[in-house]
Tab-separated table of C-alpha atoms in Angstrom:
chain	number	residue	atom	x	y	z
J	1	MET	CA	-5.908	125.423	27.586
J	2	ILE	CA	-9.171	125.840	26.578
J	3	THR	CA	-12.066	123.103	27.417
J	4	GLU	CA	-14.789	122.395	25.628
J	5	GLU	CA	-16.700	123.943	28.641
J	6	GLN	CA	-15.055	126.721	28.850
J	7	ILE	CA	-16.314	127.491	24.890
J	8	GLN	CA	-20.037	125.936	25.046
J	9	ARG	CA	-20.212	128.550	28.754
J	10	ASN	CA	-18.821	131.781	26.401
J	11	LEU	CA	-21.408	130.747	23.899
J	12	ASN	CA	-24.412	131.067	26.076
J	13	ASP	CA	-23.852	134.517	27.482
J	14	THR	CA	-22.520	136.271	24.371
J	15	SER	CA	-25.835	137.047	22.116
J	16	GLU	CA	-23.595	137.723	19.652
J	17	PRO	CA	-22.466	134.488	18.132
J	18	THR	CA	-19.310	137.025	16.419
J	19	GLN	CA	-18.140	138.791	19.003
J	20	ALA	CA	-18.197	135.097	20.704
J	21	LEU	CA	-16.016	133.560	18.531
J	22	LEU	CA	-13.885	136.065	18.043
J	23	GLU	CA	-12.762	135.640	21.049
J	24	MET	CA	-13.044	132.339	21.402
J	25	GLY	CA	-10.492	132.342	18.218
J	26	PHE	CA	-8.213	134.917	20.296
J	27	MET	CA	-8.032	133.037	23.237
J	28	LEU	CA	-7.383	130.194	21.345
J	29	ARG	CA	-4.247	131.476	19.990
J	30	ARG	CA	-3.516	132.946	23.668
J	31	ASP	CA	-3.486	129.428	24.704
J	32	VAL	CA	-1.378	127.737	21.905
J	33	ALA	CA	1.301	130.476	22.068
J	34	HIS	CA	1.183	129.739	26.011
J	35	GLN	CA	1.446	126.053	25.219
J	36	GLU	CA	4.154	126.737	22.871
J	37	ARG	CA	6.353	128.941	24.570
J	38	VAL	CA	5.929	125.987	27.468
J	39	ARG	CA	7.160	123.876	24.916
J	40	LEU	CA	10.727	126.100	23.557
J	41	ASN	CA	10.633	126.909	27.483
J	42	ASP	CA	10.701	122.664	28.300
J	43	ILE	CA	13.334	122.127	24.866
J	44	VAL	CA	15.317	125.293	26.409
J	45	GLU	CA	15.681	123.862	29.644
J	46	SER	CA	16.486	120.521	28.314
J	47	HIS	CA	19.456	121.959	25.772
J	48	ASN	CA	20.855	123.895	28.954
J	49	GLU	CA	21.101	120.277	30.610
J	50	ASP	CA	22.187	118.777	27.701
J	51	ILE	CA	24.856	121.589	27.134
J	52	ALA	CA	25.818	121.662	31.477
J	53	SER	CA	26.660	118.056	31.226
J	54	LEU	CA	28.298	118.516	28.334
J	55	ARG	CA	30.233	121.547	29.125
J	56	LYS	CA	31.100	119.378	32.534
J	57	GLN	CA	32.109	116.092	30.484
J	58	LEU	CA	34.263	118.784	27.827
J	59	ASP	CA	36.227	119.854	31.088
J	60	GLU	CA	36.733	116.004	32.463
J	61	LYS	CA	37.999	115.849	28.741
J	62	ASN	CA	40.168	118.358	28.749
J	63	ARG	CA	41.593	117.663	32.169
J	64	GLU	CA	42.851	113.956	30.809
J	65	ILE	CA	44.084	115.368	28.327
J	66	THR	CA	46.122	117.745	30.147
J	67	ASP	CA	46.937	115.044	32.149
J	68	LEU	CA	48.203	112.729	29.581
J	69	LYS	CA	50.161	116.251	28.330
J	70	ASN	CA	51.638	115.820	31.615
J	71	ALA	CA	52.398	112.445	31.799
J	72	VAL	CA	53.608	112.337	28.091
J	73	GLU	CA	56.254	114.952	29.250
J	74	THR	CA	57.931	112.809	32.286
J	75	LEU	CA	57.771	109.981	30.478
J	76	GLU	CA	59.691	111.615	28.223
J	77	GLU	CA	61.964	113.215	30.394
J	78	GLN	CA	62.481	109.836	31.696
J	79	ASN	CA	62.919	108.546	28.947
J	80	ASN	CA	66.002	110.597	28.246
J	81	GLU	CA	67.336	109.782	31.447
J	82	LEU	CA	67.125	106.688	30.809
J	83	GLN	CA	69.140	107.304	28.027
J	84	VAL	CA	71.514	108.451	29.654
J	85	THR	CA	71.859	106.398	32.320
J	86	LEU	CA	71.844	103.304	29.863
J	87	LYS	CA	74.679	104.591	27.428
J	88	LEU	CA	77.327	104.959	30.647
J	89	ARG	CA	75.738	101.550	31.966
J	90	ASN	CA	76.866	100.432	28.523
J	91	GLU	CA	80.641	102.263	28.887
J	92	GLU	CA	80.611	100.430	32.379
J	93	ILE	CA	80.291	97.184	30.907
J	94	LYS	CA	82.691	97.294	28.416
J	95	ASN	CA	84.766	98.829	30.906
J	96	LEU	CA	84.196	95.650	32.893
J	97	LYS	CA	84.632	93.263	30.505
J	98	ALA	CA	87.907	94.896	29.787
J	99	ARG	CA	88.762	94.393	33.537
J	100	LEU	CA	87.546	90.647	33.135
J	101	SER	CA	89.834	90.085	30.289
J	102	ARG	CA	92.456	92.054	32.143
J	103	LEU	CA	91.680	89.745	35.459
J	104	GLU	CA	91.370	86.063	33.918
J	105	ASN	CA	95.040	86.752	32.220
J	106	GLU	CA	96.344	87.348	35.797
J	107	LYS	CA	94.017	84.648	36.712
J	108	LYS	CA	96.457	82.387	34.331
J	109	GLU	CA	99.168	83.998	35.519
J	110	LEU	CA	98.700	83.094	39.372
J	111	GLU	CA	98.434	79.419	38.438
J	112	ASP	CA	100.984	79.399	36.902
J	113	GLU	CA	103.146	81.191	40.349
J	114	LEU	CA	100.984	78.570	42.734
J	115	ARG	CA	101.891	74.989	40.983
J	116	SER	CA	105.158	76.827	41.779
J	117	VAL	CA	104.904	78.066	44.852
J	118	GLN	CA	103.481	74.014	45.722
J	119	VAL	CA	106.693	72.339	44.339
J	120	LYS	CA	108.644	74.674	46.848
J	121	VAL	CA	106.049	73.922	49.418
J	122	GLY	CA	106.111	70.727	48.891
J	123	ARG	CA	109.730	70.198	48.938
J	124	LEU	CA	109.826	72.227	51.915
J	125	GLU	CA	107.455	70.429	53.580
J	126	LYS	CA	109.286	67.214	53.058
J	127	GLU	CA	112.740	69.476	54.228
J	128	ILE	CA	110.540	69.792	57.496
J	129	ARG	CA	109.986	66.434	58.080
J	130	ASP	CA	113.094	65.190	57.326
J	131	LEU	CA	114.624	68.156	59.653
J	132	ASN	CA	111.875	67.173	62.779
J	133	ASN	CA	112.797	63.539	62.261
J	134	ALA	CA	116.191	64.406	62.727
J	135	LYS	CA	115.797	67.118	65.867
J	136	THR	CA	113.148	64.278	67.419
J	137	ALA	CA	116.640	61.276	66.955
J	138	GLN	CA	118.724	63.706	68.048
J	139	ASP	CA	116.271	64.347	71.261
J	140	GLU	CA	116.440	60.782	72.061
J	141	LYS	CA	120.553	60.826	71.707
J	142	ASN	CA	120.294	63.901	74.011
J	143	ILE	CA	117.983	61.937	76.116
J	144	GLU	CA	120.272	59.024	76.356
J	145	MET	CA	122.924	60.712	77.035
J	146	GLN	CA	121.169	62.475	79.996
J	147	GLU	CA	120.631	59.314	81.369
J	148	HIS	CA	123.646	57.632	81.385
J	149	PHE	CA	125.167	60.895	82.696
J	150	ASP	CA	123.056	60.191	85.635
J	151	LYS	CA	123.403	57.504	85.865
J	152	VAL	CA	127.696	57.553	85.503
J	153	GLN	CA	126.730	60.567	88.183
J	154	GLY	CA	124.549	59.035	90.471
J	155	LYS	CA	127.253	56.003	90.641
J	156	MET	CA	130.001	57.757	91.196
J	157	GLU	CA	128.383	59.995	94.049
J	158	THR	CA	127.216	56.649	95.857
J	159	ARG	CA	130.483	54.998	95.534
J	160	SER	CA	132.064	57.961	97.393
J	161	GLN	CA	129.037	58.771	99.694
J	162	ALA	CA	130.879	55.049	100.272
J	163	ILE	CA	133.796	55.520	100.236
J	164	LYS	CA	133.103	58.724	103.484
J	165	ASN	CA	130.857	56.265	104.811
J	166	GLU	CA	133.174	53.396	105.576
J	167	MET	CA	136.053	55.891	106.258
J	168	GLN	CA	134.280	57.350	108.575
J	169	ALA	CA	133.456	53.860	110.567
J	170	ILE	CA	137.209	53.383	110.241
J	171	LYS	CA	138.210	56.405	112.181
J	172	GLU	CA	135.583	55.368	114.458
J	173	THR	CA	136.731	52.027	115.484
J	174	PRO	CA	139.223	51.149	117.394
J	175	HIS	CA	139.333	47.436	115.985
J	176	LYS	CA	140.177	48.652	111.739
J	177	ALA	CA	140.732	44.753	110.916
J	178	GLU	CA	137.405	42.952	112.866
J	179	MET	CA	135.014	46.189	111.021
J	180	SER	CA	136.763	45.057	107.468
J	181	MET	CA	135.567	41.433	108.052
J	182	PRO	CA	132.357	40.375	107.934
J	183	VAL	CA	129.637	40.078	111.187
J	184	GLY	CA	130.375	36.110	112.012
J	185	PHE	CA	133.552	35.841	111.730
J	186	PRO	CA	135.766	35.233	114.613
J	187	LYS	CA	139.240	36.890	115.058
J	188	GLY	CA	140.767	34.086	114.192
J	189	GLY	CA	139.460	34.207	111.431
J	190	ARG	CA	137.321	30.687	111.701
J	191	GLN	CA	133.549	30.074	111.827
J	192	THR	CA	131.791	28.242	113.914
J	193	SER	CA	128.256	26.997	112.539
J	194	HIS	CA	126.343	28.573	114.340
J	195	GLN	CA	128.257	32.027	113.363
J	196	ALA	CA	127.224	29.952	109.870
J	197	MET	CA	123.805	29.951	110.137
J	198	SER	CA	123.863	34.517	111.113
J	199	LEU	CA	126.266	34.939	108.682
J	200	GLN	CA	125.162	38.800	107.213
J	201	PRO	CA	126.969	41.021	105.560
J	202	PHE	CA	128.554	43.809	106.583
J	203	GLN	CA	126.159	46.922	106.510
J	204	LEU	CA	127.830	50.090	107.122
J	205	PRO	CA	126.248	53.119	108.931
J	206	GLY	CA	123.283	54.626	106.696
J	207	ASP	CA	122.841	51.446	104.162
J	208	ARG	CA	119.249	51.516	105.635
J	209	GLU	CA	119.035	55.080	104.398
J	210	LEU	CA	120.434	54.272	101.390
J	211	GLN	CA	118.749	51.198	100.239
J	212	ALA	CA	115.212	52.988	101.389
J	213	LEU	CA	115.879	55.878	99.265
J	214	LEU	CA	116.454	53.594	95.866
J	215	PHE	CA	112.896	52.170	96.661
J	216	ILE	CA	111.879	55.230	97.161
J	217	GLY	CA	113.328	56.230	93.421
J	218	GLU	CA	112.942	53.586	91.691
J	219	MET	CA	109.059	54.145	92.567
J	220	CYS	CA	109.288	57.201	91.092
J	221	GLN	CA	110.436	55.629	87.830
J	222	GLN	CA	107.836	53.085	87.516
J	223	VAL	CA	105.038	55.360	88.166
J	224	GLN	CA	106.410	58.038	85.365
J	225	ASN	CA	107.234	54.386	82.860
J	226	LYS	CA	103.603	52.893	83.211
J	227	MET	CA	102.340	56.931	83.050
J	228	TYR	CA	104.276	57.062	79.936
J	229	LYS	CA	102.957	53.842	79.048
J	230	VAL	CA	99.141	54.659	79.629
J	231	VAL	CA	99.726	57.234	77.269
J	232	PHE	CA	101.408	56.133	75.124
J	233	PRO	CA	100.921	52.696	74.419
J	234	ASN	CA	101.987	51.941	71.058
J	235	LEU	CA	105.721	54.192	71.601
J	236	TYR	CA	106.679	53.449	75.207
J	237	ALA	CA	110.013	50.805	74.838
J	238	PRO	CA	109.891	48.242	77.772
J	239	ARG	CA	113.641	49.205	79.030
J	240	LYS	CA	113.388	52.922	78.537
J	241	ARG	CA	113.349	55.335	81.358
J	242	TYR	CA	110.717	57.713	81.285
J	243	LYS	CA	109.998	60.768	82.611
J	244	VAL	CA	106.938	63.346	83.042
J	245	LYS	CA	109.111	66.015	80.708
J	246	HIS	CA	109.162	63.309	78.121
J	247	ILE	CA	104.494	62.762	78.513
J	248	HIS	CA	104.617	67.192	78.019
J	249	ARG	CA	107.245	66.025	74.973
J	250	ASP	CA	105.817	63.633	73.381
J	251	LEU	CA	102.509	65.665	73.105
J	252	GLU	CA	103.943	68.569	72.158
J	253	LYS	CA	106.505	67.495	69.443
J	254	PHE	CA	106.084	64.116	68.563
J	255	PRO	CA	104.306	63.693	64.829
J	256	GLN	CA	101.237	61.565	65.362
J	257	PRO	CA	98.191	61.586	63.756
J	258	PRO	CA	95.556	63.735	64.886
J	259	PRO	CA	93.633	61.222	66.131
J	260	GLU	CA	96.399	59.553	67.779
J	261	LYS	CA	97.800	62.872	69.184
J	262	GLU	CA	94.146	63.772	70.451
J	263	GLU	CA	93.743	60.867	71.930
J	264	SER	CA	96.835	60.716	74.209
J	265	LEU	CA	96.211	64.071	75.070
J	266	GLN	CA	92.511	62.924	76.799
J	267	LYS	CA	94.483	59.692	78.526
J	268	TRP	CA	96.763	62.284	79.828
J	269	GLN	CA	94.356	64.853	81.151
J	270	GLU	CA	92.297	62.014	82.564
J	271	LEU	CA	95.580	60.109	84.186
J	272	THR	CA	95.641	63.438	85.733
J	273	GLY	CA	92.326	64.276	86.537
J	274	LYS	CA	92.124	60.419	88.396
J	275	PHE	CA	95.426	61.187	90.314
J	276	LYS	CA	95.122	65.115	91.039
J	277	TRP	CA	98.389	65.685	89.707
J	278	ASN	CA	99.988	68.790	89.764
J	279	GLU	CA	103.780	70.037	89.618
J	280	ALA	CA	104.144	69.090	92.953
J	281	HIS	CA	104.662	65.453	92.467
J	282	GLU	CA	106.593	66.202	89.243
J	283	GLU	CA	108.909	68.269	91.792
J	284	ALA	CA	109.246	65.261	94.473
J	285	MET	CA	109.967	62.881	91.957
J	286	LYS	CA	112.905	65.078	90.419
J	287	ASP	CA	114.156	65.645	94.461
J	288	LEU	CA	113.422	61.690	94.864
J	289	GLN	CA	115.566	60.618	92.686
J	290	GLY	CA	118.241	62.559	92.578
J	291	LYS	CA	118.916	61.502	95.956
J	292	ARG	CA	118.811	57.800	94.376
J	293	ASN	CA	121.471	55.390	92.953
J	294	ILE	CA	120.741	55.088	89.681
J	295	ASP	CA	122.829	52.525	89.145
J	296	ALA	CA	120.737	50.529	91.266
J	297	HIS	CA	116.877	49.245	90.897
J	298	PRO	CA	115.428	47.486	93.539
J	299	SER	CA	113.898	44.134	91.608
J	300	THR	CA	110.980	43.961	94.077
J	301	LEU	CA	108.499	46.884	95.360
J	302	THR	CA	105.622	46.756	97.752
J	303	GLU	CA	103.710	49.362	99.446
J	304	GLU	CA	103.969	48.027	102.533
J	305	GLY	CA	108.160	48.430	102.090
J	306	LEU	CA	108.029	51.937	99.926
J	307	THR	CA	105.705	53.373	103.472
J	308	ARG	CA	108.739	51.500	105.627
J	309	ALA	CA	110.521	53.307	103.518
J	310	ALA	CA	109.367	56.834	103.550
J	311	GLU	CA	108.887	56.456	107.205
J	312	LEU	CA	112.368	55.876	107.553
J	313	LEU	CA	113.805	58.566	105.279
J	314	ASP	CA	111.472	61.388	106.806
J	315	THR	CA	112.554	60.202	110.321
J	316	LYS	CA	115.875	60.804	109.026
J	317	GLY	CA	114.705	64.046	107.967
J	318	ASN	CA	115.201	63.449	104.489
J	319	LEU	CA	111.971	63.843	102.929
J	320	LYS	CA	111.450	68.551	102.861
J	321	GLY	CA	110.069	70.865	100.477
J	322	TRP	CA	109.012	69.534	97.308
J	323	SER	CA	109.164	65.945	98.633
J	324	SER	CA	107.412	66.162	101.780
J	325	PHE	CA	106.776	62.519	103.571
J	326	LYS	CA	102.680	63.134	102.829
J	327	ARG	CA	103.437	63.754	99.123
J	328	VAL	CA	105.929	60.970	99.318
J	329	LEU	CA	103.018	58.605	100.606
J	330	GLU	CA	100.677	60.003	97.607
J	331	LEU	CA	103.145	59.515	95.361
J	332	ILE	CA	103.376	55.840	96.380
J	333	THR	CA	98.971	55.477	96.492
J	334	ILE	CA	99.710	56.634	92.340
J	335	TRP	CA	102.396	53.520	91.824
J	336	LYS	CA	100.483	51.138	93.620
J	337	ARG	CA	96.966	52.832	91.377
J	338	LEU	CA	99.180	51.875	87.987
J	339	GLN	CA	100.160	48.332	89.193
J	340	GLN	CA	96.447	47.989	89.530
J	341	MET	CA	96.168	49.721	86.173
J	342	ASP	CA	99.395	48.183	83.717
J	343	SER	CA	97.904	44.071	85.462
J	344	THR	CA	94.056	44.556	84.154
J	345	VAL	CA	95.452	45.947	80.417
């Protein structure tokens, strides 16, 4: 760009004004052209930048358009797949509705059958209850018959043994007539006052042993009666004679309400745990009761009397196997504790 100072310098240096003006005009034109080129270059550069920016934006738009086209194609494919799936689902729904209708019809038929079966089950349950009651009654009758048979058998065995003992005593003594009379009577049949005071019933050999068996056997019976009473207080009948097998039977088969059945089972477990009860005690009582006269029952039992009876039987060799002397003493202890429990009820 030509400044005013440069123009003044050119006029001073040139002797001819015309030439100076021409040179100055040339310089002005050249300067203007330069400025115009600079301006045009700036404009072109600015336009190039705008063009580059627009091209960049155009490329981005093209990419967006391409992405959108791809997304549209993907959505169209998914839409087609969903249309197919929807058609299949509609078919499935149609089939399920038809199946549901069939199931409802079958349900109604089953409900009718269920009501019919319930009526039949009710009749069967009544028949089963009647059969159970009849079976229980028959079991009770069988038990009573067995007990009666045991009594008769025991009575016959006792009488047979007594006859054998009497026959043996008659064979061993030379005075048969005197041995058949009570002690204290003289041969002539008259009785002195001293002899009357000491009158004692005649005892055959083995009577003390038999009496001991009776005492121990009765103790076994009382133990079983009292155990049954503890386990089944509502079923216990005082005049009946119970055995441990009756406890097992009624725990398993007697139709008690569930709470009472559970209570009876708990009482039996507590009782057997307290006495350390086991199968050996049951077998011992069976063995001991099998040796006694079932038709004779001592009226009063005491711990001392039972212990003496056990000692006597042990010395005679009667306490062996299940009914050992030690186990009989255990049964006496159980009897004593049951007596105490019974007195507190």
